[in-house]
Amino acid sequence: MSPHLVVLIYCPAGESGDGILQVVFQPVGVAPDATPPMAQNVSPFRVEPGKFTYRLVRAELAVERYGQIIAHCRVGQGPWMAVPFTVLAPVAS
């Protein structure tokens, strides 16, 4: 499975605007720094102070069962933000 995650990043006025976005995909209940992660992405960014930028993160996930996967996101060494991704069973047509 290859989900896409759009991350909006804001840079406060007076900050440098340079940073690193880190996204780690883990099953529910697993810490973002546990190894190995299901998938991870690290990308540098530059944003004008007082403005927003975005990053599109694509993961290649080997999903073995239905349920939630957590995309843990952070900028630099800041706090982790948990974003749930739910995998549902196919609906019969």
XYZ file of N, CA and C in Angstrom, residues 15-77:
189
model
N 12.194 33.358 12.586
C 12.908 32.075 12.592
C 13.693 31.937 11.286
N 14.580 30.939 11.231
C 15.452 30.794 10.058
C 14.729 30.282 8.814
N 13.725 29.433 8.985
C 13.013 28.883 7.836
C 13.615 27.614 7.272
N 14.757 27.189 7.795
C 15.388 25.939 7.362
C 15.082 24.858 8.388
N 14.749 23.666 7.918
C 14.457 22.591 8.852
C 14.442 21.247 8.164
N 14.140 20.237 8.968
C 14.056 18.865 8.474
C 12.742 18.278 8.964
N 11.963 17.731 8.037
C 10.723 17.046 8.369
C 11.013 15.558 8.447
N 10.600 14.951 9.545
C 10.773 13.510 9.721
C 9.393 12.891 9.916
N 9.092 11.837 9.160
C 7.833 11.108 9.286
C 8.163 9.631 9.436
N 7.635 9.019 10.497
C 7.875 7.604 10.786
C 6.521 6.915 10.913
N 6.306 5.862 10.144
C 5.061 5.098 10.190
C 5.268 3.889 11.098
N 4.358 3.739 12.093
C 4.427 2.631 13.047
C 3.014 2.118 13.323
N 2.895 0.843 13.739
C 1.589 0.350 14.183
C 1.148 1.108 15.439
N -0.137 1.084 15.728
C -0.670 1.729 16.928
C 0.033 1.165 18.157
N 0.440 2.039 19.069
C 1.072 1.619 20.316
C 2.575 1.466 20.251
N 3.177 1.647 19.081
C 4.627 1.531 18.933
C 5.215 2.935 18.856
N 6.245 3.192 19.653
C 6.877 4.512 19.706
C 7.523 4.860 18.366
N 7.573 6.157 18.029
C 8.162 6.554 16.747
C 9.645 6.225 16.619
N 10.351 6.122 17.752
C 11.786 5.834 17.682
C 12.101 4.348 17.792
N 11.063 3.490 17.825
C 11.289 2.044 17.856
C 11.766 1.594 16.473
N 12.622 0.587 16.465
C 13.123 0.091 15.185
C 12.731 -1.367 15.007
N 12.527 -1.803 13.809
C 12.512 -1.002 12.586
C 11.135 -0.384 12.382
N 11.058 0.797 11.771
C 9.748 1.374 11.454
C 9.141 0.665 10.244
N 7.835 0.792 10.082
C 7.187 0.242 8.883
C 7.695 0.987 7.648
N 7.866 2.296 7.800
C 8.404 3.157 6.734
C 8.835 4.463 7.384
N 9.750 5.171 6.733
C 10.157 6.476 7.246
C 10.590 7.369 6.095
N 10.496 8.675 6.339
C 10.873 9.658 5.337
C 11.487 10.844 6.060
N 12.617 11.311 5.573
C 13.282 12.492 6.122
C 13.560 13.428 4.953
N 13.085 14.679 5.063
C 13.323 15.614 3.962
C 13.595 17.015 4.488
N 14.635 17.652 3.952
C 14.922 19.036 4.335
C 13.916 19.971 3.659
N 13.703 21.124 4.266
C 12.819 22.110 3.656
C 13.316 23.511 3.983
N 12.841 24.446 3.191
C 13.095 25.870 3.423
C 11.764 26.581 3.224
N 11.420 27.445 4.170
C 10.177 28.204 4.082
C 10.460 29.641 4.509
N 9.857 30.573 3.819
C 10.032 31.985 4.149
C 9.383 32.260 5.507
N 10.100 32.932 6.430
C 9.517 33.241 7.742
C 8.168 33.961 7.604
N 7.210 33.512 8.412
C 5.862 34.060 8.364
C 4.972 33.396 7.331
N 5.480 32.379 6.642
C 4.735 31.700 5.569
C 4.618 30.202 5.854
N 3.866 29.527 4.986
C 3.702 28.079 5.023
C 4.427 27.450 3.841
N 4.798 26.195 3.997
C 5.205 25.349 2.883
C 4.548 23.993 3.117
N 4.704 23.087 2.181
C 4.139 21.756 2.368
C 5.108 20.709 1.846
N 4.933 19.509 2.324
C 5.676 18.361 1.832
C 4.680 17.237 1.600
N 4.850 16.539 0.492
C 4.053 15.359 0.189
C 4.912 14.150 0.526
N 4.437 13.349 1.467
C 5.182 12.174 1.931
C 4.450 10.934 1.427
N 5.173 10.076 0.741
C 4.612 8.824 0.224
C 5.326 7.670 0.909
N 4.548 6.739 1.427
C 5.129 5.590 2.124
C 4.794 4.306 1.373
N 5.697 3.356 1.435
C 5.454 2.003 0.923
C 5.260 1.119 2.152
N 4.001 0.764 2.437
C 3.688 0.009 3.647
C 3.271 -1.418 3.313
N 3.852 -2.366 4.018
C 3.423 -3.760 3.923
C 2.359 -3.960 5.002
N 1.102 -3.919 4.609
C -0.007 -4.009 5.558
C -0.476 -5.454 5.620
N -0.437 -6.031 6.825
C -0.798 -7.437 7.000
C -2.199 -7.624 7.568
N -2.769 -6.540 8.145
C -4.125 -6.636 8.692
C -4.772 -5.258 8.658
N -6.095 -5.249 8.750
C -6.831 -3.994 8.759
C -6.671 -3.323 10.112
N -6.785 -2.019 10.131
C -6.670 -1.269 11.376
C -5.924 0.034 11.154
N -5.432 0.603 12.259
C -4.752 1.892 12.167
C -3.241 1.762 12.139
N -2.644 2.688 11.408
C -1.199 2.896 11.373
C -1.013 4.358 11.735
N 0.008 4.670 12.507
C 0.249 6.049 12.925
C 1.444 6.616 12.168
N 1.235 7.772 11.551
C 2.334 8.523 10.935
C 2.790 9.540 11.980
N 3.949 9.302 12.583
C 4.511 10.224 13.573
C 5.326 11.264 12.806
N 4.987 12.545 12.976
C 5.640 13.626 12.229
C 6.282 14.607 13.201
N 7.457 15.133 12.821
C 8.073 16.200 13.605
C 9.022 17.007 12.730
N 9.255 18.243 13.168
C 10.205 19.135 12.507
C 11.411 19.265 13.423
N 12.597 18.995 12.879
C 13.820 19.050 13.687
C 13.745 18.057 14.830
N 14.067 18.525 16.033
C 13.985 17.675 17.226
C 12.757 18.018 18.060
